[in-house]
Amino acid sequence: MSTAQELPGTRPAPPARSGGAAALGWILTIGLNVVAPIITYNQLHDHGWSEFGALLASSAWPVLDSVISLAWRRKLDEFAIVTLVFLVITAVVSLVGAHSARALLIKDSGVTGLFGLLCLVTLLTPRPLMFYFGRKFATDGTPESTAWWNGLWQFEGFRRTMIVMTTVWGVGYLAEAAVRVVLAYLLPTDTMVVISPIMIYGVLGALALWTTYYGKRSKAEGERRAAEAAAAQATAV
């Protein structure tokens, strides 16, 4: 199968986005997949629920997001599905082994490590994980914008960008998990309780910033190569 050439005019521009639909999509995504599960978990755990029970109950919110997406757009939301899988993995990990303070810190590392592994496993599937995350946040969820994003997969440069992003996130989180496990054994628990969340959010922030930079650089590089190819083609004619 031939690879589409990224020449000017062949790579479609994104369709006009609906500001209201995009804003509502962001609110639902962040609210149901991030804010609501955290609040639910903290409230239930503070009121005597076990970690497993609180995590399992908080996973109902991503399920609701998938139901809304299915009813509204007639398709499942991959972002909500990944969030749900992540919460279920967290709940299962919380049941394994001892429940000392050090063990809980190691379990947290296991969860982020499993997410990194999930990223790498999706490299063996038709689309890597960052393709779906990118579609979630780069479109407003309408059929037109979704079709535009899906159509970008035909371009070799776009495919390479998604694969590299997924690889970096996977390796990054596996490395972060490994370092936190080692530190959990080397440092006092009180110190790790402070360091652990800093590492979690620090790595997340660093990966997010790198993803933004790399995405913009890849786009600029693709436009440059397309312009050079067009100029060479015009000269040949």
Short mmCIF file of N, CA, C and O in Angstrom, two decimals, residues 21-118:
data_model
loop_
_atom_site.label_atom_id
_atom_site.label_comp_id
_atom_site.label_asym_id
_atom_site.label_seq_id
_atom_site.Cartn_x
_atom_site.Cartn_y
_atom_site.Cartn_z
N ALA A 21 -19.55 22.99 21.90
CA ALA A 21 -19.38 21.53 21.98
C ALA A 21 -18.02 21.18 22.55
O ALA A 21 -17.89 20.25 23.35
N ALA A 22 -16.98 21.94 22.14
CA ALA A 22 -15.64 21.67 22.66
C ALA A 22 -15.57 21.93 24.16
O ALA A 22 -15.01 21.14 24.92
N ALA A 23 -16.15 23.05 24.60
CA ALA A 23 -16.14 23.39 26.03
C ALA A 23 -16.89 22.34 26.84
O ALA A 23 -16.43 21.90 27.90
N LEU A 24 -18.06 21.93 26.34
CA LEU A 24 -18.84 20.92 27.05
C LEU A 24 -18.09 19.59 27.10
O LEU A 24 -18.09 18.91 28.13
N GLY A 25 -17.42 19.25 26.01
CA GLY A 25 -16.64 18.01 25.98
C GLY A 25 -15.51 18.04 27.00
O GLY A 25 -15.28 17.06 27.71
N TRP A 26 -14.81 19.16 27.08
CA TRP A 26 -13.73 19.29 28.05
C TRP A 26 -14.26 19.20 29.48
O TRP A 26 -13.66 18.53 30.33
N ILE A 27 -15.37 19.87 29.75
CA ILE A 27 -15.96 19.86 31.10
C ILE A 27 -16.35 18.44 31.50
O ILE A 27 -16.05 17.98 32.61
N LEU A 28 -17.01 17.73 30.58
CA LEU A 28 -17.42 16.36 30.87
C LEU A 28 -16.20 15.45 31.05
O LEU A 28 -16.17 14.62 31.97
N THR A 29 -15.21 15.60 30.18
CA THR A 29 -14.03 14.75 30.26
C THR A 29 -13.28 14.93 31.58
O THR A 29 -13.00 13.97 32.29
N ILE A 30 -12.94 16.17 31.90
CA ILE A 30 -12.17 16.45 33.12
C ILE A 30 -13.02 16.17 34.35
O ILE A 30 -12.55 15.59 35.34
N GLY A 31 -14.30 16.57 34.29
CA GLY A 31 -15.17 16.39 35.45
C GLY A 31 -15.42 14.93 35.78
O GLY A 31 -15.29 14.52 36.94
N LEU A 32 -15.76 14.13 34.76
CA LEU A 32 -16.15 12.74 35.01
C LEU A 32 -14.96 11.78 35.09
O LEU A 32 -15.08 10.71 35.68
N ASN A 33 -13.83 12.15 34.49
CA ASN A 33 -12.68 11.23 34.48
C ASN A 33 -11.59 11.61 35.46
O ASN A 33 -10.72 10.77 35.76
N VAL A 34 -11.60 12.83 35.95
CA VAL A 34 -10.54 13.26 36.86
C VAL A 34 -11.10 13.77 38.19
O VAL A 34 -10.84 13.21 39.26
N VAL A 35 -11.91 14.85 38.11
CA VAL A 35 -12.37 15.51 39.33
C VAL A 35 -13.31 14.63 40.15
O VAL A 35 -13.09 14.39 41.35
N ALA A 36 -14.36 14.12 39.51
CA ALA A 36 -15.36 13.31 40.24
C ALA A 36 -14.76 12.05 40.86
O ALA A 36 -15.05 11.74 42.02
N PRO A 37 -13.92 11.28 40.13
CA PRO A 37 -13.32 10.10 40.78
C PRO A 37 -12.46 10.44 41.99
O PRO A 37 -12.50 9.72 43.00
N ILE A 38 -11.69 11.53 41.90
CA ILE A 38 -10.84 11.92 43.03
C ILE A 38 -11.68 12.31 44.24
O ILE A 38 -11.44 11.87 45.38
N ILE A 39 -12.71 13.15 44.01
CA ILE A 39 -13.58 13.58 45.12
C ILE A 39 -14.31 12.38 45.72
O ILE A 39 -14.39 12.24 46.95
N THR A 40 -14.83 11.51 44.85
CA THR A 40 -15.55 10.33 45.33
C THR A 40 -14.65 9.44 46.18
O THR A 40 -15.04 9.00 47.27
N TYR A 41 -13.45 9.17 45.67
CA TYR A 41 -12.51 8.32 46.41
C TYR A 41 -12.19 8.93 47.78
O TYR A 41 -12.25 8.24 48.81
N ASN A 42 -11.83 10.21 47.80
CA ASN A 42 -11.44 10.85 49.06
C ASN A 42 -12.59 10.86 50.06
O ASN A 42 -12.38 10.58 51.26
N GLN A 43 -13.79 11.18 49.60
CA GLN A 43 -14.94 11.24 50.50
C GLN A 43 -15.26 9.86 51.07
O GLN A 43 -15.49 9.71 52.27
N LEU A 44 -15.30 8.86 50.22
CA LEU A 44 -15.64 7.52 50.68
C LEU A 44 -14.55 6.95 51.60
O LEU A 44 -14.85 6.33 52.62
N HIS A 45 -13.30 7.18 51.24
CA HIS A 45 -12.20 6.68 52.07
C HIS A 45 -12.19 7.36 53.42
O HIS A 45 -11.92 6.72 54.46
N ASP A 46 -12.48 8.67 53.44
CA ASP A 46 -12.53 9.41 54.71
C ASP A 46 -13.68 8.94 55.60
O ASP A 46 -13.65 9.13 56.82
N HIS A 47 -14.71 8.35 55.00
CA HIS A 47 -15.87 7.88 55.75
C HIS A 47 -15.82 6.37 56.00
O HIS A 47 -16.86 5.74 56.21
N GLY A 48 -14.63 5.81 55.96
CA GLY A 48 -14.47 4.43 56.39
C GLY A 48 -14.46 3.37 55.30
O GLY A 48 -14.31 2.18 55.61
N TRP A 49 -14.61 3.76 54.04
CA TRP A 49 -14.56 2.77 52.97
C TRP A 49 -13.12 2.28 52.79
O TRP A 49 -12.17 3.02 53.01
N SER A 50 -12.99 1.04 52.37
CA SER A 50 -11.66 0.52 52.07
C SER A 50 -11.13 1.17 50.79
O SER A 50 -11.90 1.74 50.00
N GLU A 51 -9.81 1.07 50.58
CA GLU A 51 -9.24 1.62 49.35
C GLU A 51 -9.87 0.98 48.13
O GLU A 51 -10.22 1.66 47.16
N PHE A 52 -10.02 -0.36 48.20
CA PHE A 52 -10.59 -1.08 47.06
C PHE A 52 -12.02 -0.63 46.78
O PHE A 52 -12.38 -0.34 45.64
N GLY A 53 -12.84 -0.55 47.82
CA GLY A 53 -14.24 -0.15 47.64
C GLY A 53 -14.37 1.27 47.12
O GLY A 53 -15.18 1.55 46.24
N ALA A 54 -13.54 2.18 47.68
CA ALA A 54 -13.60 3.58 47.24
C ALA A 54 -13.15 3.72 45.79
O ALA A 54 -13.75 4.48 45.01
N LEU A 55 -12.09 3.01 45.42
CA LEU A 55 -11.61 3.07 44.03
C LEU A 55 -12.63 2.48 43.07
O LEU A 55 -12.87 3.02 41.98
N LEU A 56 -13.23 1.38 43.49
CA LEU A 56 -14.21 0.73 42.61
C LEU A 56 -15.43 1.63 42.42
O LEU A 56 -15.95 1.76 41.30
N ALA A 57 -15.87 2.28 43.49
CA ALA A 57 -17.03 3.18 43.39
C ALA A 57 -16.70 4.39 42.52
O ALA A 57 -17.53 4.85 41.73
N SER A 58 -15.47 4.90 42.65
CA SER A 58 -15.09 6.08 41.86
C SER A 58 -14.99 5.77 40.38
O SER A 58 -15.06 6.67 39.53
N SER A 59 -14.84 4.48 40.04
CA SER A 59 -14.75 4.10 38.62
C SER A 59 -16.10 4.20 37.91
O SER A 59 -16.16 4.07 36.69
N ALA A 60 -17.17 4.45 38.68
CA ALA A 60 -18.49 4.59 38.06
C ALA A 60 -18.56 5.85 37.19
O ALA A 60 -19.32 5.90 36.22
N TRP A 61 -17.75 6.86 37.51
CA TRP A 61 -17.81 8.11 36.75
C TRP A 61 -17.33 7.95 35.31
O TRP A 61 -17.98 8.43 34.38
N PRO A 62 -16.17 7.30 35.05
CA PRO A 62 -15.79 7.06 33.66
C PRO A 62 -16.80 6.20 32.90
O PRO A 62 -16.98 6.36 31.69
N VAL A 63 -17.47 5.28 33.61
CA VAL A 63 -18.52 4.49 32.98
C VAL A 63 -19.64 5.41 32.52
O VAL A 63 -20.17 5.29 31.40
N LEU A 64 -20.01 6.36 33.38
CA LEU A 64 -21.05 7.32 33.02
C LEU A 64 -20.62 8.15 31.81
O LEU A 64 -21.44 8.43 30.92
N ASP A 65 -19.34 8.54 31.77
CA ASP A 65 -18.84 9.30 30.62
C ASP A 65 -18.98 8.49 29.34
O ASP A 65 -19.37 9.03 28.29
N SER A 66 -18.68 7.20 29.40
CA SER A 66 -18.82 6.34 28.22
C SER A 66 -20.28 6.22 27.80
O SER A 66 -20.59 6.22 26.60
N VAL A 67 -21.17 6.13 28.78
CA VAL A 67 -22.60 6.02 28.47
C VAL A 67 -23.09 7.30 27.80
O VAL A 67 -23.84 7.26 26.81
N ILE A 68 -22.66 8.45 28.32
CA ILE A 68 -23.05 9.74 27.73
C ILE A 68 -22.52 9.84 26.31
O ILE A 68 -23.23 10.27 25.38
N SER A 69 -21.24 9.46 26.11
CA SER A 69 -20.65 9.51 24.78
C SER A 69 -21.39 8.59 23.82
O SER A 69 -21.63 8.96 22.66
N LEU A 70 -21.76 7.41 24.29
CA LEU A 70 -22.46 6.45 23.44
C LEU A 70 -23.83 6.97 23.06
O LEU A 70 -24.27 6.82 21.90
N ALA A 71 -24.52 7.61 23.99
CA ALA A 71 -25.86 8.13 23.72
C ALA A 71 -25.81 9.40 22.86
O ALA A 71 -26.67 9.62 22.00
N TRP A 72 -24.78 10.23 23.08
CA TRP A 72 -24.69 11.53 22.41
C TRP A 72 -24.07 11.40 21.02
O TRP A 72 -24.57 11.95 20.04
N ARG A 73 -22.97 10.63 20.93
CA ARG A 73 -22.22 10.58 19.68
C ARG A 73 -22.25 9.22 19.00
O ARG A 73 -21.62 9.03 17.97
N ARG A 74 -22.95 8.26 19.62
CA ARG A 74 -23.10 6.92 19.05
C ARG A 74 -21.75 6.21 18.90
O ARG A 74 -21.54 5.44 17.98
N LYS A 75 -20.81 6.51 19.79
CA LYS A 75 -19.53 5.80 19.79
C LYS A 75 -18.96 5.82 21.20
O LYS A 75 -19.24 6.72 21.99
N LEU A 76 -18.14 4.81 21.51
CA LEU A 76 -17.52 4.73 22.82
C LEU A 76 -16.37 5.73 22.91
O LEU A 76 -15.69 6.01 21.92
N ASP A 77 -16.16 6.25 24.11
CA ASP A 77 -15.08 7.20 24.35
C ASP A 77 -13.86 6.43 24.83
O ASP A 77 -13.85 5.90 25.95
N GLU A 78 -12.81 6.35 24.00
CA GLU A 78 -11.62 5.59 24.36
C GLU A 78 -10.92 6.17 25.59
O GLU A 78 -10.35 5.43 26.39
N PHE A 79 -10.96 7.49 25.73
CA PHE A 79 -10.32 8.13 26.89
C PHE A 79 -10.97 7.66 28.18
O PHE A 79 -10.29 7.30 29.15
N ALA A 80 -12.32 7.62 28.20
CA ALA A 80 -13.02 7.16 29.40
C ALA A 80 -12.75 5.69 29.66
O ALA A 80 -12.63 5.26 30.81
N ILE A 81 -12.65 4.90 28.59
CA ILE A 81 -12.36 3.47 28.76
C ILE A 81 -10.98 3.27 29.38
O ILE A 81 -10.81 2.46 30.30
N VAL A 82 -9.98 4.02 28.91
CA VAL A 82 -8.63 3.91 29.46
C VAL A 82 -8.64 4.35 30.93
O VAL A 82 -8.00 3.71 31.78
N THR A 83 -9.36 5.43 31.24
CA THR A 83 -9.46 5.88 32.62
C THR A 83 -10.08 4.82 33.50
O THR A 83 -9.63 4.55 34.63
N LEU A 84 -11.13 4.19 33.00
CA LEU A 84 -11.81 3.12 33.74
C LEU A 84 -10.86 1.96 33.98
O LEU A 84 -10.77 1.43 35.10
N VAL A 85 -10.14 1.54 32.94
CA VAL A 85 -9.18 0.44 33.08
C VAL A 85 -8.12 0.81 34.12
O VAL A 85 -7.73 -0.02 34.96
N PHE A 86 -7.65 2.05 34.09
CA PHE A 86 -6.64 2.52 35.02
C PHE A 86 -7.15 2.46 36.46
O PHE A 86 -6.43 2.02 37.37
N LEU A 87 -8.40 2.87 36.68
CA LEU A 87 -8.98 2.83 38.03
C LEU A 87 -9.16 1.39 38.50
O LEU A 87 -8.92 1.07 39.67
N VAL A 88 -9.59 0.51 37.61
CA VAL A 88 -9.77 -0.90 37.98
C VAL A 88 -8.42 -1.53 38.33
O VAL A 88 -8.30 -2.27 39.32
N ILE A 89 -7.39 -1.21 37.53
CA ILE A 89 -6.04 -1.71 37.82
C ILE A 89 -5.59 -1.22 39.20
O ILE A 89 -5.03 -1.98 40.00
N THR A 90 -5.85 0.06 39.48
CA THR A 90 -5.50 0.62 40.78
C THR A 90 -6.20 -0.11 41.91
O THR A 90 -5.61 -0.42 42.95
N ALA A 91 -7.49 -0.39 41.71
CA ALA A 91 -8.25 -1.10 42.74
C ALA A 91 -7.71 -2.51 42.96
O ALA A 91 -7.58 -2.96 44.10
N VAL A 92 -7.37 -3.19 41.89
CA VAL A 92 -6.83 -4.55 42.01
C VAL A 92 -5.47 -4.53 42.69
O VAL A 92 -5.19 -5.34 43.59
N VAL A 93 -4.61 -3.58 42.29
CA VAL A 93 -3.28 -3.48 42.90
C VAL A 93 -3.38 -3.21 44.39
O VAL A 93 -2.58 -3.69 45.19
N SER A 94 -4.40 -2.43 44.80
CA SER A 94 -4.55 -2.10 46.22
C SER A 94 -4.84 -3.33 47.07
O SER A 94 -4.63 -3.32 48.28
N LEU A 95 -5.31 -4.41 46.46
CA LEU A 95 -5.62 -5.64 47.20
C LEU A 95 -4.43 -6.55 47.35
O LEU A 95 -4.44 -7.47 48.17
N VAL A 96 -3.40 -6.32 46.53
CA VAL A 96 -2.28 -7.26 46.47
C VAL A 96 -1.27 -6.97 47.58
O VAL A 96 -0.90 -5.83 47.81
N GLY A 97 -0.82 -8.02 48.23
CA GLY A 97 0.27 -7.90 49.19
C GLY A 97 -0.09 -7.21 50.48
O GLY A 97 -1.26 -7.07 50.85
N ALA A 98 0.96 -6.77 51.17
CA ALA A 98 0.79 -6.14 52.48
C ALA A 98 0.20 -4.74 52.35
O ALA A 98 0.10 -4.19 51.26
N HIS A 99 -0.19 -4.18 53.49
CA HIS A 99 -0.80 -2.85 53.48
C HIS A 99 -0.05 -1.87 54.39
O HIS A 99 -0.62 -0.97 54.97
N SER A 100 1.27 -2.05 54.47
CA SER A 100 2.09 -1.10 55.21
C SER A 100 2.24 0.18 54.41
O SER A 100 1.90 0.24 53.22
N ALA A 101 2.78 1.22 55.06
CA ALA A 101 2.96 2.50 54.37
C ALA A 101 3.89 2.34 53.18
O ALA A 101 3.64 2.87 52.09
N ARG A 102 5.00 1.60 53.38
CA ARG A 102 5.95 1.38 52.27
C ARG A 102 5.29 0.59 51.15
O ARG A 102 5.49 0.87 49.97
N ALA A 103 4.50 -0.42 51.50
CA ALA A 103 3.83 -1.23 50.49
C ALA A 103 2.86 -0.39 49.66
O ALA A 103 2.75 -0.56 48.44
N LEU A 104 2.16 0.54 50.31
CA LEU A 104 1.22 1.40 49.58
C LEU A 104 1.97 2.30 48.60
O LEU A 104 1.49 2.57 47.49
N LEU A 105 3.13 2.79 49.01
CA LEU A 105 3.93 3.62 48.12
C LEU A 105 4.40 2.81 46.91
O LEU A 105 4.40 3.31 45.78
N ILE A 106 4.79 1.57 47.14
CA ILE A 106 5.23 0.71 46.05
C ILE A 106 4.07 0.39 45.11
O ILE A 106 4.22 0.33 43.89
N LYS A 107 2.88 0.19 45.69
CA LYS A 107 1.69 -0.08 44.87
C LYS A 107 1.37 1.11 43.97
O LYS A 107 0.98 0.94 42.81
N ASP A 108 1.53 2.33 44.49
CA ASP A 108 1.33 3.52 43.66
C ASP A 108 2.27 3.49 42.46
O ASP A 108 1.89 3.83 41.33
N SER A 109 3.51 3.09 42.71
CA SER A 109 4.49 3.00 41.63
C SER A 109 4.08 1.92 40.63
O SER A 109 4.26 2.08 39.42
N GLY A 110 3.51 0.83 41.15
CA GLY A 110 3.05 -0.23 40.26
C GLY A 110 1.96 0.23 39.32
O GLY A 110 1.92 -0.17 38.15
N VAL A 111 1.09 1.10 39.81
CA VAL A 111 -0.01 1.60 38.97
C VAL A 111 0.53 2.45 37.82
O VAL A 111 0.15 2.26 36.66
N THR A 112 1.43 3.39 38.12
CA THR A 112 1.98 4.22 37.05
C THR A 112 2.84 3.38 36.11
O THR A 112 2.89 3.64 34.91
N GLY A 113 3.52 2.38 36.67
CA GLY A 113 4.30 1.49 35.82
C GLY A 113 3.42 0.70 34.86
O GLY A 113 3.76 0.50 33.70
N LEU A 114 2.25 0.26 35.35
CA LEU A 114 1.32 -0.47 34.49
C LEU A 114 0.77 0.43 33.39
O LEU A 114 0.53 -0.01 32.27
N PHE A 115 0.58 1.72 33.71
CA PHE A 115 0.13 2.65 32.67
C PHE A 115 1.20 2.79 31.60
O PHE A 115 0.90 2.82 30.40
N GLY A 116 2.47 2.89 32.03
CA GLY A 116 3.56 2.95 31.06
C GLY A 116 3.60 1.71 30.21
O GLY A 116 3.81 1.78 28.99
N LEU A 117 3.39 0.55 30.83
CA LEU A 117 3.37 -0.70 30.08
C LEU A 117 2.21 -0.73 29.09
O LEU A 117 2.35 -1.20 27.95
N LEU A 118 1.05 -0.21 29.52
CA LEU A 118 -0.12 -0.14 28.63
C LEU A 118 0.20 0.69 27.39
O LEU A 118 -0.17 0.31 26.27
#
